PDB file of C-alpha atoms in Angstrom:
ATOM      1  CA  MET A   1     -15.869   1.859 -20.432  1.00 61.00           C
ATOM      2  CA  ALA A   2     -14.355   5.050 -18.747  1.00 63.00           C
ATOM      3  CA  ALA A   3     -13.386   2.925 -15.788  1.00 58.00           C
ATOM      4  CA  PHE A   4     -11.698   0.411 -17.793  1.00 62.00           C
ATOM      5  CA  ILE A   5      -9.747   3.261 -19.917  1.00 70.00           C
ATOM      6  CA  THR A   6      -8.820   5.057 -16.769  1.00 65.00           C
ATOM      7  CA  SER A   7      -7.174   1.900 -15.082  1.00 61.00           C
ATOM      8  CA  LEU A   8      -5.596   0.819 -18.198  1.00 68.00           C
ATOM      9  CA  GLN A   9      -3.800   4.291 -18.396  1.00 72.00           C
ATOM     10  CA  SER A  10      -2.738   3.979 -14.918  1.00 65.00           C
ATOM     11  CA  VAL A  11      -1.388   0.634 -15.095  1.00 66.00           C
ATOM     12  CA  ALA A  12       0.392   1.390 -18.600  1.00 77.00           C
ATOM     13  CA  GLU A  13       2.204   4.278 -16.870  1.00 76.00           C
ATOM     14  CA  ILE A  14       3.428   1.901 -14.043  1.00 73.00           C
ATOM     15  CA  VAL A  15       4.421  -0.790 -16.178  1.00 79.00           C
ATOM     16  CA  ILE A  16       6.697   1.454 -18.332  1.00 85.00           C
ATOM     17  CA  VAL A  17       8.462   2.748 -15.407  1.00 85.00           C
ATOM     18  CA  ILE A  18       8.879  -1.004 -14.287  1.00 82.00           C
ATOM     19  CA  ALA A  19      10.306  -1.833 -17.402  1.00 88.00           C
ATOM     20  CA  LEU A  20      12.745   0.900 -17.404  1.00 92.00           C
ATOM     21  CA  GLY A  21      14.301  -0.448 -14.110  1.00 89.00           C
ATOM     22  CA  TYR A  22      14.263  -3.961 -15.800  1.00 88.00           C
ATOM     23  CA  TRP A  23      16.063  -2.560 -18.797  1.00 93.00           C
ATOM     24  CA  LEU A  24      18.586  -0.335 -16.808  1.00 92.00           C
ATOM     25  CA  ARG A  25      19.460  -3.308 -14.656  1.00 90.00           C
ATOM     26  CA  SER A  26      19.527  -5.927 -17.273  1.00 89.00           C
ATOM     27  CA  SER A  27      21.766  -3.841 -19.378  1.00 90.00           C
ATOM     28  CA  LYS A  28      24.180  -3.588 -16.494  1.00 86.00           C
ATOM     29  CA  ARG A  29      23.671   0.387 -16.200  1.00 89.00           C
ATOM     30  CA  LEU A  30      22.793  -0.111 -12.490  1.00 86.00           C
ATOM     31  CA  ASP A  31      25.316  -2.047 -10.201  1.00 84.00           C
ATOM     32  CA  ASP A  32      24.320  -4.113  -6.996  1.00 78.00           C
ATOM     33  CA  SER A  33      24.877  -1.229  -4.674  1.00 83.00           C
ATOM     34  CA  PHE A  34      22.206   0.877  -6.154  1.00 85.00           C
ATOM     35  CA  LYS A  35      19.316  -1.345  -5.119  1.00 77.00           C
ATOM     36  CA  GLY A  36      20.339  -0.973  -1.479  1.00 78.00           C
ATOM     37  CA  ASN A  37      20.881   2.685  -1.947  1.00 86.00           C
ATOM     38  CA  ILE A  38      17.525   3.316  -3.603  1.00 84.00           C
ATOM     39  CA  SER A  39      15.666   1.294  -0.825  1.00 78.00           C
ATOM     40  CA  PHE A  40      17.450   3.589   1.982  1.00 85.00           C
ATOM     41  CA  ILE A  41      16.417   6.699   0.138  1.00 88.00           C
ATOM     42  CA  ILE A  42      12.921   5.877  -0.301  1.00 83.00           C
ATOM     43  CA  MET A  43      12.229   4.443   3.092  1.00 78.00           C
ATOM     44  CA  ASN A  44      14.042   6.986   5.346  1.00 86.00           C
ATOM     45  CA  ILE A  45      13.762  10.168   3.294  1.00 91.00           C
ATOM     46  CA  ALA A  46      11.380  10.382   0.334  1.00 88.00           C
ATOM     47  CA  LEU A  47       8.495   8.363   1.842  1.00 81.00           C
ATOM     48  CA  PRO A  48       8.357  10.255   5.171  1.00 88.00           C
ATOM     49  CA  ALA A  49       8.517  13.706   3.101  1.00 90.00           C
ATOM     50  CA  SER A  50       5.696  12.441   0.827  1.00 84.00           C
ATOM     51  CA  ILE A  51       3.518  11.299   3.709  1.00 81.00           C
ATOM     52  CA  PHE A  52       4.049  14.477   5.529  1.00 89.00           C
ATOM     53  CA  VAL A  53       3.038  16.753   2.572  1.00 88.00           C
ATOM     54  CA  SER A  54       0.024  14.467   1.499  1.00 80.00           C
ATOM     55  CA  VAL A  55      -1.506  14.664   5.071  1.00 80.00           C
ATOM     56  CA  LEU A  56      -1.160  18.322   5.121  1.00 86.00           C
ATOM     57  CA  LYS A  57      -2.461  18.878   1.564  1.00 83.00           C
ATOM     58  CA  TYR A  58      -5.439  16.683   1.766  1.00 74.00           C
ATOM     59  CA  LEU A  59      -6.710  16.790   5.191  1.00 75.00           C
ATOM     60  CA  THR A  60      -7.910  19.622   7.574  1.00 79.00           C
ATOM     61  CA  ARG A  61      -9.107  19.312  11.063  1.00 80.00           C
ATOM     62  CA  ASP A  62     -12.717  19.911  10.374  1.00 78.00           C
ATOM     63  CA  LYS A  63     -12.486  17.125   7.621  1.00 72.00           C
ATOM     64  CA  LEU A  64     -10.845  14.670  10.252  1.00 71.00           C
ATOM     65  CA  ALA A  65     -13.674  15.156  12.635  1.00 71.00           C
ATOM     66  CA  SER A  66     -16.445  15.084  10.061  1.00 67.00           C
ATOM     67  CA  LEU A  67     -15.183  11.714   8.600  1.00 68.00           C
ATOM     68  CA  SER A  68     -14.982   9.782  11.931  1.00 69.00           C
ATOM     69  CA  GLY A  69     -17.853   7.697  10.977  1.00 70.00           C
ATOM     70  CA  GLY A  70     -16.405   6.417   7.811  1.00 76.00           C
ATOM     71  CA  LEU A  71     -13.186   5.704   9.590  1.00 82.00           C
ATOM     72  CA  ILE A  72     -14.958   3.309  11.842  1.00 86.00           C
ATOM     73  CA  PHE A  73     -16.281   1.249   8.860  1.00 86.00           C
ATOM     74  CA  ALA A  74     -12.479   1.430   7.318  1.00 88.00           C
ATOM     75  CA  PHE A  75     -11.177   0.313  10.677  1.00 91.00           C
ATOM     76  CA  GLY A  76     -13.484  -2.695  11.022  1.00 92.00           C
ATOM     77  CA  SER A  77     -12.401  -3.543   7.373  1.00 94.00           C
ATOM     78  CA  PHE A  78      -8.816  -3.472   7.996  1.00 95.00           C
ATOM     79  CA  ALA A  79      -9.093  -5.335  11.446  1.00 95.00           C
ATOM     80  CA  CYS A  80     -10.918  -8.097   9.529  1.00 96.00           C
ATOM     81  CA  SER A  81      -8.663  -8.371   6.907  1.00 96.00           C
ATOM     82  CA  TYR A  82      -5.424  -8.907   9.237  1.00 97.00           C
ATOM     83  CA  LEU A  83      -7.542 -11.594  11.155  1.00 97.00           C
ATOM     84  CA  LEU A  84      -8.547 -13.439   7.851  1.00 97.00           C
ATOM     85  CA  ALA A  85      -4.852 -13.145   6.303  1.00 97.00           C
ATOM     86  CA  TRP A  86      -3.156 -14.307   9.596  1.00 97.00           C
ATOM     87  CA  LEU A  87      -5.631 -17.333   9.891  1.00 97.00           C
ATOM     88  CA  LEU A  88      -4.988 -18.160   6.234  1.00 97.00           C
ATOM     89  CA  THR A  89      -1.234 -18.097   6.860  1.00 96.00           C
ATOM     90  CA  LYS A  90      -1.895 -20.850   9.446  1.00 96.00           C
ATOM     91  CA  ALA A  91      -4.374 -22.924   7.305  1.00 96.00           C
ATOM     92  CA  LEU A  92      -2.235 -22.813   4.252  1.00 96.00           C
ATOM     93  CA  HIS A  93       1.127 -23.247   5.998  1.00 96.00           C
ATOM     94  CA  ILE A  94       2.602 -20.013   4.469  1.00 96.00           C
ATOM     95  CA  ARG A  95       6.353 -20.122   4.773  1.00 94.00           C
ATOM     96  CA  GLN A  96       8.436 -17.729   6.945  1.00 93.00           C
ATOM     97  CA  GLY A  97       9.597 -14.926   4.634  1.00 94.00           C
ATOM     98  CA  ARG A  98       6.277 -14.722   2.957  1.00 95.00           C
ATOM     99  CA  ARG A  99       3.740 -14.274   5.829  1.00 96.00           C
ATOM    100  CA  GLY A 100       4.272 -10.532   6.200  1.00 95.00           C
ATOM    101  CA  THR A 101       3.828  -9.852   2.437  1.00 96.00           C
ATOM    102  CA  PHE A 102       0.940 -12.138   2.490  1.00 97.00           C
ATOM    103  CA  ILE A 103      -0.938 -10.401   5.251  1.00 97.00           C
ATOM    104  CA  ASN A 104      -0.215  -6.840   3.714  1.00 96.00           C
ATOM    105  CA  MET A 105      -1.496  -7.901   0.543  1.00 96.00           C
ATOM    106  CA  PHE A 106      -4.939  -8.563   2.211  1.00 95.00           C
ATOM    107  CA  ALA A 107      -4.831  -5.443   4.264  1.00 94.00           C
ATOM    108  CA  ASN A 108      -2.966  -2.410   2.714  1.00 95.00           C
ATOM    109  CA  ALA A 109      -3.360  -0.887  -0.803  1.00 92.00           C
ATOM    110  CA  ASN A 110      -1.513   1.440  -3.110  1.00 85.00           C
ATOM    111  CA  THR A 111      -3.914   4.385  -2.317  1.00 82.00           C
ATOM    112  CA  ILE A 112      -1.837   7.356  -3.200  1.00 68.00           C
ATOM    113  CA  PHE A 113      -0.181   6.373  -6.350  1.00 64.00           C
ATOM    114  CA  ILE A 114      -3.036   4.388  -8.192  1.00 73.00           C
ATOM    115  CA  GLY A 115      -5.983   4.744  -5.967  1.00 78.00           C
ATOM    116  CA  LEU A 116      -6.321   8.572  -5.714  1.00 72.00           C
ATOM    117  CA  PRO A 117      -5.854   9.448  -9.681  1.00 68.00           C
ATOM    118  CA  LEU A 118      -8.251   6.741 -10.198  1.00 75.00           C
ATOM    119  CA  ASN A 119     -10.842   7.836  -7.592  1.00 78.00           C
ATOM    120  CA  LEU A 120     -10.649  11.415  -9.029  1.00 72.00           C
ATOM    121  CA  ALA A 121     -11.214  10.009 -12.582  1.00 71.00           C
ATOM    122  CA  LEU A 122     -14.252   7.863 -11.650  1.00 77.00           C
ATOM    123  CA  PHE A 123     -15.993  10.215  -9.122  1.00 80.00           C
ATOM    124  CA  GLY A 124     -14.539  13.583  -9.371  1.00 74.00           C
ATOM    125  CA  SER A 125     -12.915  15.833  -6.747  1.00 68.00           C
ATOM    126  CA  LYS A 126     -16.098  15.671  -4.729  1.00 77.00           C
ATOM    127  CA  SER A 127     -15.036  12.124  -3.630  1.00 79.00           C
ATOM    128  CA  LEU A 128     -11.737  13.614  -2.222  1.00 74.00           C
ATOM    129  CA  PRO A 129     -12.819  13.863   1.510  1.00 74.00           C
ATOM    130  CA  TYR A 130     -14.037  10.241   1.323  1.00 82.00           C
ATOM    131  CA  PHE A 131     -10.767   9.167  -0.275  1.00 82.00           C
ATOM    132  CA  LEU A 132      -9.060  10.607   2.707  1.00 77.00           C
ATOM    133  CA  VAL A 133     -11.015   8.230   5.197  1.00 81.00           C
ATOM    134  CA  TYR A 134      -9.354   5.469   3.407  1.00 88.00           C
ATOM    135  CA  TYR A 135      -6.022   7.044   2.855  1.00 82.00           C
ATOM    136  CA  VAL A 136      -5.671   7.864   6.799  1.00 80.00           C
ATOM    137  CA  MET A 137      -6.509   4.183   7.847  1.00 87.00           C
ATOM    138  CA  ASN A 138      -4.318   2.682   5.049  1.00 90.00           C
ATOM    139  CA  THR A 139      -1.309   4.832   6.106  1.00 83.00           C
ATOM    140  CA  ILE A 140      -1.630   4.000   9.808  1.00 85.00           C
ATOM    141  CA  SER A 141      -2.320   0.488   8.854  1.00 90.00           C
ATOM    142  CA  THR A 142       0.736   0.174   6.842  1.00 88.00           C
ATOM    143  CA  TRP A 143       3.196   1.788   9.036  1.00 83.00           C
ATOM    144  CA  ALA A 144       1.745   0.993  12.495  1.00 82.00           C
ATOM    145  CA  ILE A 145       0.870  -2.711  11.853  1.00 91.00           C
ATOM    146  CA  GLY A 146       1.695  -3.982   8.375  1.00 92.00           C
ATOM    147  CA  VAL A 147       5.389  -3.187   8.642  1.00 89.00           C
ATOM    148  CA  PHE A 148       5.798  -5.361  11.868  1.00 88.00           C
ATOM    149  CA  PHE A 149       4.243  -8.395  10.303  1.00 93.00           C
ATOM    150  CA  ILE A 150       7.141  -8.091   7.705  1.00 93.00           C
ATOM    151  CA  SER A 151       9.914  -7.519  10.251  1.00 88.00           C
ATOM    152  CA  ASN A 152       8.701 -10.101  12.257  1.00 89.00           C
ATOM    153  CA  ASP A 153       8.812 -12.520   9.499  1.00 90.00           C
ATOM    154  CA  ASP A 154      12.617 -12.350   9.275  1.00 85.00           C
ATOM    155  CA  PRO A 155      13.676 -15.816   8.084  1.00 87.00           C
ATOM    156  CA  THR A 156      17.409 -15.042   9.189  1.00 82.00           C
ATOM    157  CA  ILE A 157      16.142 -15.023  12.661  1.00 76.00           C
ATOM    158  CA  LYS A 158      15.666 -18.498  14.228  1.00 67.00           C
ATOM    159  CA  LYS A 159      12.392 -19.229  16.150  1.00 61.00           C
ATOM    160  CA  GLY A 160      12.802 -18.860  19.817  1.00 56.00           C
ATOM    161  CA  THR A 161      15.941 -16.721  19.437  1.00 55.00           C
ATOM    162  CA  LYS A 162      16.030 -13.738  21.788  1.00 49.00           C
ATOM    163  CA  LYS A 163      16.722 -10.386  19.914  1.00 49.00           C
ATOM    164  CA  ASP A 164      17.518  -7.035  21.271  1.00 51.00           C
ATOM    165  CA  PHE A 165      14.694  -4.539  20.992  1.00 43.00           C
ATOM    166  CA  ASN A 166      14.969  -2.100  18.211  1.00 51.00           C
ATOM    167  CA  TRP A 167      13.449   1.100  18.960  1.00 49.00           C
ATOM    168  CA  ARG A 168      13.937   2.096  15.267  1.00 55.00           C
ATOM    169  CA  LYS A 169      11.365  -0.667  14.334  1.00 53.00           C
ATOM    170  CA  LEU A 170       8.849   0.582  16.610  1.00 54.00           C
ATOM    171  CA  LEU A 171       8.781   4.074  15.073  1.00 67.00           C
ATOM    172  CA  PRO A 172       9.965   3.415  11.261  1.00 71.00           C
ATOM    173  CA  ALA A 173      10.561   6.614   9.353  1.00 79.00           C
ATOM    174  CA  PRO A 174       7.378   6.839   7.426  1.00 75.00           C
ATOM    175  CA  LEU A 175       5.397   6.450  10.543  1.00 75.00           C
ATOM    176  CA  VAL A 176       7.293   9.216  12.287  1.00 84.00           C
ATOM    177  CA  GLY A 177       6.504  11.371   9.048  1.00 85.00           C
ATOM    178  CA  PHE A 178       2.792  10.648   9.523  1.00 81.00           C
ATOM    179  CA  LEU A 179       2.746  11.382  13.334  1.00 85.00           C
ATOM    180  CA  VAL A 180       4.704  14.678  12.617  1.00 91.00           C
ATOM    181  CA  SER A 181       2.257  15.599  10.001  1.00 89.00           C
ATOM    182  CA  LEU A 182      -0.806  14.984  12.504  1.00 87.00           C
ATOM    183  CA  VAL A 183       0.968  17.165  15.042  1.00 92.00           C
ATOM    184  CA  PHE A 184       1.335  20.174  12.666  1.00 93.00           C
ATOM    185  CA  LEU A 185      -2.306  19.433  11.469  1.00 89.00           C
ATOM    186  CA  LEU A 186      -3.997  19.203  14.864  1.00 88.00           C
ATOM    187  CA  LEU A 187      -1.798  22.327  16.168  1.00 90.00           C
ATOM    188  CA  ALA A 188      -2.537  24.344  13.054  1.00 88.00           C
ATOM    189  CA  ILE A 189       1.535  24.890  12.848  1.00 92.00           C
ATOM    190  CA  PRO A 190       2.182  26.643   9.726  1.00 93.00           C
ATOM    191  CA  VAL A 191       4.838  25.224   7.370  1.00 93.00           C
ATOM    192  CA  PRO A 192       6.499  27.808   4.984  1.00 94.00           C
ATOM    193  CA  ASP A 193       5.622  27.361   1.315  1.00 94.00           C
ATOM    194  CA  TRP A 194       9.257  26.733   0.328  1.00 95.00           C
ATOM    195  CA  ILE A 195       9.621  24.048   2.903  1.00 95.00           C
ATOM    196  CA  THR A 196       6.431  22.250   1.548  1.00 93.00           C
ATOM    197  CA  LYS A 197       7.652  22.473  -2.205  1.00 95.00           C
ATOM    198  CA  THR A 198      11.027  21.240  -1.061  1.00 96.00           C
ATOM    199  CA  LEU A 199       9.350  18.167   0.827  1.00 94.00           C
ATOM    200  CA  ASP A 200       6.910  17.551  -2.076  1.00 91.00           C
ATOM    201  CA  MET A 201       9.786  17.495  -4.582  1.00 94.00           C
ATOM    202  CA  VAL A 202      11.714  15.034  -2.500  1.00 93.00           C
ATOM    203  CA  GLY A 203       8.744  12.874  -1.883  1.00 87.00           C
ATOM    204  CA  GLY A 204       7.788  13.013  -5.615  1.00 86.00           C
ATOM    205  CA  ILE A 205      10.570  10.316  -6.192  1.00 87.00           C
ATOM    206  CA  VAL A 206       8.627   7.616  -4.165  1.00 81.00           C
ATOM    207  CA  THR A 207       6.593   6.240  -6.917  1.00 76.00           C
ATOM    208  CA  PRO A 208       8.936   6.161  -9.746  1.00 84.00           C
ATOM    209  CA  MET A 209      11.836   4.963  -7.565  1.00 86.00           C
ATOM    210  CA  SER A 210       9.730   2.255  -6.046  1.00 79.00           C
ATOM    211  CA  LEU A 211       8.729   1.052  -9.590  1.00 81.00           C
ATOM    212  CA  ILE A 212      12.413   1.007 -10.912  1.00 87.00           C
ATOM    213  CA  TYR A 213      13.283  -0.898  -7.672  1.00 82.00           C
ATOM    214  CA  ILE A 214      10.647  -3.549  -8.741  1.00 75.00           C
ATOM    215  CA  GLY A 215      12.083  -3.566 -12.363  1.00 83.00           C
ATOM    216  CA  ILE A 216      15.543  -4.212 -10.802  1.00 85.00           C
ATOM    217  CA  ILE A 217      14.150  -6.929  -8.710  1.00 75.00           C
ATOM    218  CA  LEU A 218      12.411  -8.528 -11.863  1.00 77.00           C
ATOM    219  CA  ALA A 219      15.700  -8.242 -13.737  1.00 82.00           C
ATOM    220  CA  ASP A 220      17.570 -10.174 -11.175  1.00 78.00           C
ATOM    221  CA  ALA A 221      14.921 -12.831 -10.851  1.00 69.00           C
ATOM    222  CA  GLY A 222      14.150 -13.069 -14.390  1.00 70.00           C
ATOM    223  CA  LEU A 223      10.628 -12.792 -16.054  1.00 68.00           C
ATOM    224  CA  LYS A 224      10.057 -16.416 -15.217  1.00 68.00           C
ATOM    225  CA  SER A 225       9.589 -15.133 -11.573  1.00 64.00           C
ATOM    226  CA  ILE A 226       6.139 -13.898 -12.429  1.00 76.00           C
ATOM    227  CA  ARG A 227       4.123 -16.858 -11.568  1.00 84.00           C
ATOM    228  CA  PHE A 228       0.621 -17.674 -10.215  1.00 90.00           C
ATOM    229  CA  ASP A 229       1.561 -20.410  -7.484  1.00 91.00           C
ATOM    230  CA  ARG A 230      -0.689 -21.112  -4.715  1.00 95.00           C
ATOM    231  CA  ASP A 231       0.630 -18.542  -2.332  1.00 95.00           C
ATOM    232  CA  THR A 232       0.240 -15.816  -5.014  1.00 95.00           C
ATOM    233  CA  VAL A 233      -3.278 -16.920  -6.063  1.00 96.00           C
ATOM    234  CA  TRP A 234      -4.524 -16.650  -2.471  1.00 97.00           C
ATOM    235  CA  ALA A 235      -2.780 -13.296  -1.739  1.00 97.00           C
ATOM    236  CA  LEU A 236      -4.429 -11.920  -5.040  1.00 96.00           C
ATOM    237  CA  LEU A 237      -7.733 -13.184  -3.765  1.00 96.00           C
ATOM    238  CA  GLY A 238      -7.305 -11.308  -0.569  1.00 96.00           C
ATOM    239  CA  ARG A 239      -6.454  -8.175  -2.359  1.00 96.00           C
ATOM    240  CA  PHE A 240      -9.096  -8.186  -5.040  1.00 95.00           C
ATOM    241  CA  ILE A 241     -12.090 -10.137  -3.526  1.00 95.00           C
ATOM    242  CA  PHE A 242     -11.604 -10.700   0.375  1.00 96.00           C
ATOM    243  CA  ALA A 243     -10.804  -6.961   1.101  1.00 96.00           C
ATOM    244  CA  PRO A 244     -13.477  -5.311  -1.135  1.00 95.00           C
ATOM    245  CA  ALA A 245     -15.980  -7.928   0.350  1.00 95.00           C
ATOM    246  CA  LEU A 246     -15.191  -6.862   3.919  1.00 95.00           C
ATOM    247  CA  MET A 247     -15.607  -3.316   3.157  1.00 94.00           C
ATOM    248  CA  ILE A 248     -19.029  -4.110   1.557  1.00 94.00           C
ATOM    249  CA  VAL A 249     -20.020  -6.149   4.562  1.00 94.00           C
ATOM    250  CA  MET A 250     -19.027  -3.303   7.003  1.00 92.00           C
ATOM    251  CA  ILE A 251     -20.993  -0.847   4.895  1.00 91.00           C
ATOM    252  CA  LEU A 252     -23.993  -2.929   4.891  1.00 91.00           C
ATOM    253  CA  ILE A 253     -23.862  -3.474   8.497  1.00 90.00           C
ATOM    254  CA  GLY A 254     -23.651   0.012   9.110  1.00 86.00           C
ATOM    255  CA  LYS A 255     -26.683   0.500   6.750  1.00 86.00           C
ATOM    256  CA  SER A 256     -28.691  -2.110   8.810  1.00 87.00           C
ATOM    257  CA  MET A 257     -27.980  -0.087  12.032  1.00 85.00           C
ATOM    258  CA  GLY A 258     -29.035   3.106  10.619  1.00 79.00           C
ATOM    259  CA  ASN A 259     -25.754   4.751   9.897  1.00 79.00           C
ATOM    260  CA  ALA A 260     -26.010   4.769   5.942  1.00 78.00           C
ATOM    261  CA  MET A 261     -23.360   6.611   4.345  1.00 82.00           C
ATOM    262  CA  PRO A 262     -23.502   8.789   0.951  1.00 83.00           C
ATOM    263  CA  ALA A 263     -23.480   6.276  -2.056  1.00 86.00           C
ATOM    264  CA  ILE A 264     -20.091   8.119  -3.367  1.00 86.00           C
ATOM    265  CA  GLU A 265     -18.442   7.374  -0.066  1.00 87.00           C
ATOM    266  CA  SER A 266     -19.277   3.621   0.065  1.00 89.00           C
ATOM    267  CA  SER A 267     -18.244   3.624  -3.592  1.00 90.00           C
ATOM    268  CA  THR A 268     -14.935   5.347  -2.745  1.00 91.00           C
ATOM    269  CA  LEU A 269     -14.044   3.003   0.183  1.00 93.00           C
ATOM    270  CA  ILE A 270     -14.785   0.036  -2.101  1.00 93.00           C
ATOM    271  CA  ILE A 271     -12.880   1.022  -4.932  1.00 91.00           C
ATOM    272  CA  GLN A 272      -9.941   1.814  -2.858  1.00 93.00           C
ATOM    273  CA  ALA A 273     -10.303  -1.592  -0.899  1.00 94.00           C
ATOM    274  CA  GLY A 274      -9.542  -3.213  -4.153  1.00 92.00           C
ATOM    275  CA  ALA A 275      -6.473  -1.205  -5.229  1.00 90.00           C
ATOM    276  CA  PRO A 276      -3.363  -3.057  -5.980  1.00 88.00           C
ATOM    277  CA  GLY A 277      -0.568  -3.944  -3.695  1.00 90.00           C
ATOM    278  CA  LEU A 278       1.773  -1.411  -2.067  1.00 88.00           C
ATOM    279  CA  ALA A 279       4.653  -0.451  -4.339  1.00 81.00           C
ATOM    280  CA  VAL A 280       7.127  -0.333  -1.465  1.00 84.00           C
ATOM    281  CA  LEU A 281       6.351  -3.865  -0.283  1.00 90.00           C
ATOM    282  CA  PRO A 282       9.498  -5.374  -1.974  1.00 89.00           C
ATOM    283  CA  ILE A 283      11.672  -2.854  -0.300  1.00 86.00           C
ATOM    284  CA  LEU A 284      10.137  -3.555   3.103  1.00 88.00           C
ATOM    285  CA  VAL A 285      10.474  -7.321   2.502  1.00 92.00           C
ATOM    286  CA  GLY A 286      13.976  -6.881   1.331  1.00 89.00           C
ATOM    287  CA  GLN A 287      14.850  -5.018   4.501  1.00 85.00           C
ATOM    288  CA  ALA A 288      13.541  -7.912   6.401  1.00 88.00           C
ATOM    289  CA  HIS A 289      15.422 -10.496   4.375  1.00 90.00           C
ATOM    290  CA  GLY A 290      12.091 -11.866   3.284  1.00 92.00           C
ATOM    291  CA  ASP A 291      10.978 -13.491  -0.114  1.00 93.00           C
ATOM    292  CA  VAL A 292      11.577 -10.285  -2.334  1.00 90.00           C
ATOM    293  CA  GLU A 293      10.776 -12.302  -5.431  1.00 89.00           C
ATOM    294  CA  TYR A 294       7.423 -13.218  -4.159  1.00 93.00           C
ATOM    295  CA  ALA A 295       6.538  -9.611  -3.036  1.00 93.00           C
ATOM    296  CA  THR A 296       7.536  -8.358  -6.548  1.00 89.00           C
ATOM    297  CA  ASN A 297       5.523 -10.857  -8.145  1.00 91.00           C
ATOM    298  CA  LEU A 298       2.588  -9.702  -6.229  1.00 93.00           C
ATOM    299  CA  VAL A 299       2.767  -6.229  -6.615  1.00 89.00           C
ATOM    300  CA  THR A 300       3.344  -6.637 -10.449  1.00 86.00           C
ATOM    301  CA  THR A 301       0.481  -8.972 -11.031  1.00 89.00           C
ATOM    302  CA  SER A 302      -1.993  -7.071  -8.766  1.00 88.00           C
ATOM    303  CA  THR A 303      -0.922  -4.022 -10.733  1.00 81.00           C
ATOM    304  CA  VAL A 304      -1.559  -5.687 -14.054  1.00 80.00           C
ATOM    305  CA  LEU A 305      -4.878  -7.438 -12.939  1.00 84.00           C
ATOM    306  CA  PHE A 306      -6.154  -4.204 -11.430  1.00 81.00           C
ATOM    307  CA  VAL A 307      -7.152  -3.227 -15.050  1.00 74.00           C
ATOM    308  CA  ILE A 308      -9.605  -6.075 -14.973  1.00 82.00           C
ATOM    309  CA  VAL A 309     -10.665  -5.727 -11.211  1.00 86.00           C
ATOM    310  CA  VAL A 310     -11.986  -2.048 -11.517  1.00 82.00           C
ATOM    311  CA  PRO A 311     -14.861  -2.356 -14.075  1.00 82.00           C
ATOM    312  CA  ILE A 312     -15.930  -5.514 -12.072  1.00 85.00           C
ATOM    313  CA  LEU A 313     -15.939  -3.501  -8.680  1.00 87.00           C
ATOM    314  CA  MET A 314     -17.780  -0.582 -10.448  1.00 83.00           C
ATOM    315  CA  GLN A 315     -20.632  -2.985 -11.435  1.00 82.00           C
ATOM    316  CA  VAL A 316     -20.681  -4.253  -7.902  1.00 85.00           C
ATOM    317  CA  VAL A 317     -20.890  -0.785  -6.489  1.00 83.00           C
ATOM    318  CA  ASN A 318     -23.807  -0.026  -9.006  1.00 78.00           C
ATOM    319  CA  PHE A 319     -25.811  -2.636  -7.167  1.00 78.00           C
ATOM    320  CA  LEU A 320     -25.554  -1.407  -3.566  1.00 72.00           C
TER     321      LEU A 320
END
């Protein structure tokens, strides 16, 4: 019951902010240019700042070294998720403009904004080091791999067309923020408290602004855009069934090889593997001229359905 109430509260907060964006746009208080402006601010300023502060706040060099075993299991789970999702895009003939979104829904989760508060509520602060295992892999996965599946799925670029190499796509701003934070972490470079607070304040707008952006997209598309077509159902199955199942398989394989992990660590990894899709996914898809309505639909439906998924995952965890 506690898991259900916690997930319900987390989802309620998110839905309210999405509804705010929907109302502001539908009531004409936000013009067309705002959508593009908010996308630029989140991706190039707020998100890199948020990632930089989060890494230095939640990680230490000792923690990074001690959690290397869990990182291997998480890496295996992410690799299998990408492979399975890619194979399904071929088998299901997912159209261009949706493939990057489809693959990212399998592999990458909303860890910080939904996963972290839920994990603390379910398992307490003692689970934080294990949460960081998934957070590190999820961050690397999203900004080093997932973003390229989306950018290479641009339907405005015809197949076979030669395009100039864009170094900015090789190192998107959020990934740069993550890499810079690792340099500061590993070299123990001190960051003045006032700079940390400033970056934390700037990074704090990522979640509300991303959710308002989703509300704007919903207002432009209409509520009828929320649907459960074939591509949506398979993507949700990937997020809520295949991704947690792959994590469970990796944990059981490790256990059979004599590398059993603490119960709280395995529980944390499984819960995080079933978290909703990335809130910034529609923004990433929009920048690549993909199907933004599809991405918005997946983020919205996965966030709402998460209320039902969490109690089920908790029951599964108790059997392991």
